[in-house]
Amino acid sequence: MNDRTCIVTRQAREADELIRFVAGPDGSVVPDLKRKLPGRGCWVGAERSLVEKAAAKNLFSRALKMAVEVPPDLAERVEMLYVSHALGTLGLARKAGAVALGAAKVEASVRNGKAAGVLHAAEASEDGIRKIASARRSLAHAGGQNMPAFRLFSEAELSLAFGATNVIHAAVLGQGPGEAALKRIRALAKYRDIEPDFAVSGAAGAAEDME
């Protein structure tokens, strides 16, 4: 296997599609999402199910060529790192002016094409989601981007990340910091095996939306 082959599936992938793991000073397996920790590393596909399989089968010892201890909550630790990284980049995007908060501002940023992605808190009402989804569909049908929406965080998590209160809807704008945040959000969604909600999902969906 080459340096970027998943130890579970034995398939080679791009670095962004893998999680690097190393042995920590105490002999336990440590996730290295930023791929900067020293020492011999091994790779697992960036999906929770694959991390759980690697841990259950104790594939890390063989890959790292040493006896290592696998924390029982390794998959959960990795997920918390993904959550922390995603929320951290959202905070940076807010400071850079690459975020719009509140249903009205989110809808406006979608309609004017400035938004690159939409976030809904877990507590968001279906009515609020529907209004913003309508704007996303209108943009897609007019030839704009098929904008994704994600529902990955609680209201409390979004509020803390943005330094605001009662954040239910947010739009990430298509600027440098915003794109960096969306990359982290997509990685978290993939790890959780959650597909983003695209404005239009195929020709059939588009036809239904236009009726």
XYZ file of C-alpha atoms in Angstrom:
211
model
C 0.000 0.000 0.000
C 1.219 3.505 -0.755
C 1.262 6.300 1.814
C -2.298 7.369 1.005
C -4.148 4.114 0.928
C -7.026 3.459 3.312
C -6.059 0.648 5.691
C -9.677 -0.569 5.700
C -10.626 -0.589 2.018
C -7.037 -0.702 0.680
C -8.033 1.870 -1.901
C -5.822 4.852 -2.750
C -7.487 8.240 -2.314
C -6.610 11.912 -2.362
C -5.359 13.273 0.949
C -8.536 15.302 1.505
C -10.565 12.089 1.357
C -8.533 10.424 4.100
C -7.774 10.872 7.795
C -4.212 10.441 8.964
C -3.562 8.657 12.259
C -0.334 8.430 14.251
C 0.780 6.848 17.497
C 0.801 9.339 20.359
C 3.517 9.552 23.036
C 1.410 7.302 25.283
C 1.047 4.645 22.606
C -2.559 5.459 21.741
C -3.931 6.160 18.282
C -4.274 9.888 17.581
C -6.177 11.433 14.645
C -4.149 13.996 12.683
C -6.695 15.905 10.617
C -4.186 18.604 9.677
C -1.615 15.988 8.633
C 1.191 17.703 10.528
C 1.988 15.446 13.495
C 5.425 13.793 13.438
C 6.026 10.095 13.129
C 4.828 7.258 10.969
C 1.224 7.660 9.932
C -1.522 5.556 8.417
C -4.658 6.533 6.565
C -8.356 5.748 6.861
C -11.120 6.921 4.540
C -12.744 10.049 5.965
C -15.978 8.339 6.971
C -17.076 7.395 10.461
C -17.995 3.857 9.425
C -14.436 3.245 8.176
C -12.864 4.624 11.358
C -15.124 2.337 13.385
C -14.082 -0.666 11.271
C -10.393 0.177 11.613
C -10.799 0.425 15.383
C -12.905 -2.747 15.708
C -10.411 -4.811 13.712
C -7.385 -3.115 15.325
C -5.859 -2.380 11.938
C -3.773 0.476 13.329
C -1.113 -1.692 14.983
C -0.301 -3.454 11.739
C -0.331 -0.239 9.702
C 1.804 1.689 12.191
C 4.075 -1.331 12.735
C 3.814 -1.121 16.515
C 1.416 -2.077 19.268
C -0.976 0.797 19.856
C -4.025 1.335 22.027
C -7.225 2.301 20.231
C -9.479 4.573 22.327
C -12.990 3.087 22.483
C -14.444 6.439 21.426
C -11.994 7.079 18.583
C -14.707 7.638 15.955
C -16.445 10.108 18.257
C -13.185 11.959 18.919
C -12.615 12.320 15.194
C -16.137 13.665 14.724
C -15.656 16.228 17.481
C -12.471 17.386 15.760
C -14.374 17.803 12.497
C -17.076 19.768 14.316
C -14.500 21.971 16.041
C -12.639 22.685 12.802
C -15.847 23.471 10.921
C -17.176 25.821 13.588
C -13.782 27.477 13.904
C -13.611 28.256 10.202
C -17.197 29.575 10.328
C -16.108 31.990 13.034
C -13.211 33.172 10.879
C -15.558 33.570 7.912
C -17.883 35.736 10.033
C -14.987 37.980 11.059
C -14.009 38.311 7.389
C -17.523 39.345 6.404
C -18.135 36.113 4.483
C -21.314 35.144 6.342
C -24.911 36.362 6.345
C -27.101 35.651 9.378
C -30.867 35.607 9.729
C -33.536 34.298 7.371
C -34.051 37.583 5.494
C -30.338 38.194 4.906
C -29.751 34.575 3.966
C -32.563 34.648 1.417
C -31.243 37.918 -0.029
C -27.689 36.550 -0.332
C -29.051 33.478 -2.096
C -31.136 35.460 -4.576
C -28.287 37.856 -5.445
C -25.908 34.935 -5.993
C -23.435 35.895 -3.266
C -24.064 32.835 -1.121
C -22.129 29.637 -1.790
C -23.909 27.474 0.766
C -26.641 27.622 3.389
C -26.718 26.378 6.985
C -29.848 25.551 8.981
C -29.755 24.846 12.697
C -31.198 21.534 13.865
C -34.007 23.530 15.482
C -34.958 25.382 12.278
C -38.635 25.286 11.388
C -39.696 23.630 8.167
C -41.372 26.868 7.094
C -38.143 28.840 7.434
C -36.199 26.188 5.549
C -38.827 26.072 2.807
C -38.638 29.819 2.099
C -34.875 29.740 1.697
C -35.089 26.535 -0.355
C -37.470 28.315 -2.723
C -34.878 31.045 -3.250
C -32.208 28.428 -3.894
C -34.372 26.690 -6.482
C -35.193 29.967 -8.201
C -31.492 30.729 -8.513
C -30.747 27.274 -9.931
C -33.586 27.471 -12.469
C -32.347 30.896 -13.569
C -28.982 29.392 -14.463
C -27.216 30.063 -11.179
C -25.468 27.530 -8.994
C -27.204 24.498 -7.527
C -26.546 25.672 -3.987
C -26.181 23.126 -1.155
C -27.779 23.452 2.270
C -26.562 21.687 5.408
C -28.237 20.871 8.720
C -25.313 19.753 10.865
C -25.247 22.017 13.907
C -27.484 23.086 16.741
C -28.595 26.676 17.287
C -26.224 26.846 20.260
C -23.247 25.674 18.173
C -23.928 28.169 15.389
C -24.515 31.015 17.831
C -21.252 30.327 19.626
C -19.300 30.043 16.373
C -20.674 33.326 15.021
C -20.583 35.223 18.308
C -24.306 35.925 18.006
C -27.555 34.747 19.570
C -30.353 32.585 18.228
C -28.631 31.773 14.921
C -31.035 29.525 13.018
C -30.173 30.292 9.388
C -26.834 31.354 7.922
C -25.330 31.706 4.471
C -21.654 31.257 3.711
C -20.577 33.669 1.017
C -18.355 32.700 -1.894
C -15.177 34.369 -0.671
C -11.851 32.881 0.452
C -12.748 32.386 4.151
C -16.241 31.279 3.179
C -14.938 28.654 0.775
C -12.571 27.383 3.477
C -15.505 27.037 5.870
C -17.588 25.199 3.289
C -14.743 22.759 2.718
C -14.745 21.895 6.427
C -18.537 21.625 6.454
C -18.531 19.240 3.504
C -15.881 17.123 5.246
C -18.025 16.874 8.391
C -21.102 15.961 6.357
C -19.164 13.239 4.533
C -17.798 11.865 7.794
C -21.341 11.643 9.165
C -22.585 10.182 5.861
C -25.054 13.053 5.453
C -25.739 14.227 1.930
C -26.164 17.995 1.477
C -29.572 19.166 0.307
C -29.060 20.624 -3.152
C -31.484 23.163 -4.554
C -32.345 20.905 -7.485
C -31.708 17.151 -7.437
C -31.870 15.953 -11.015
C -34.197 16.695 -13.895
C -37.213 15.173 -12.173
C -36.774 17.363 -9.116
C -36.317 20.409 -11.294
C -39.495 19.645 -13.221
C -41.492 19.254 -10.019
C -40.182 22.510 -8.617
C -41.191 24.404 -11.738
C -44.777 23.174 -11.731
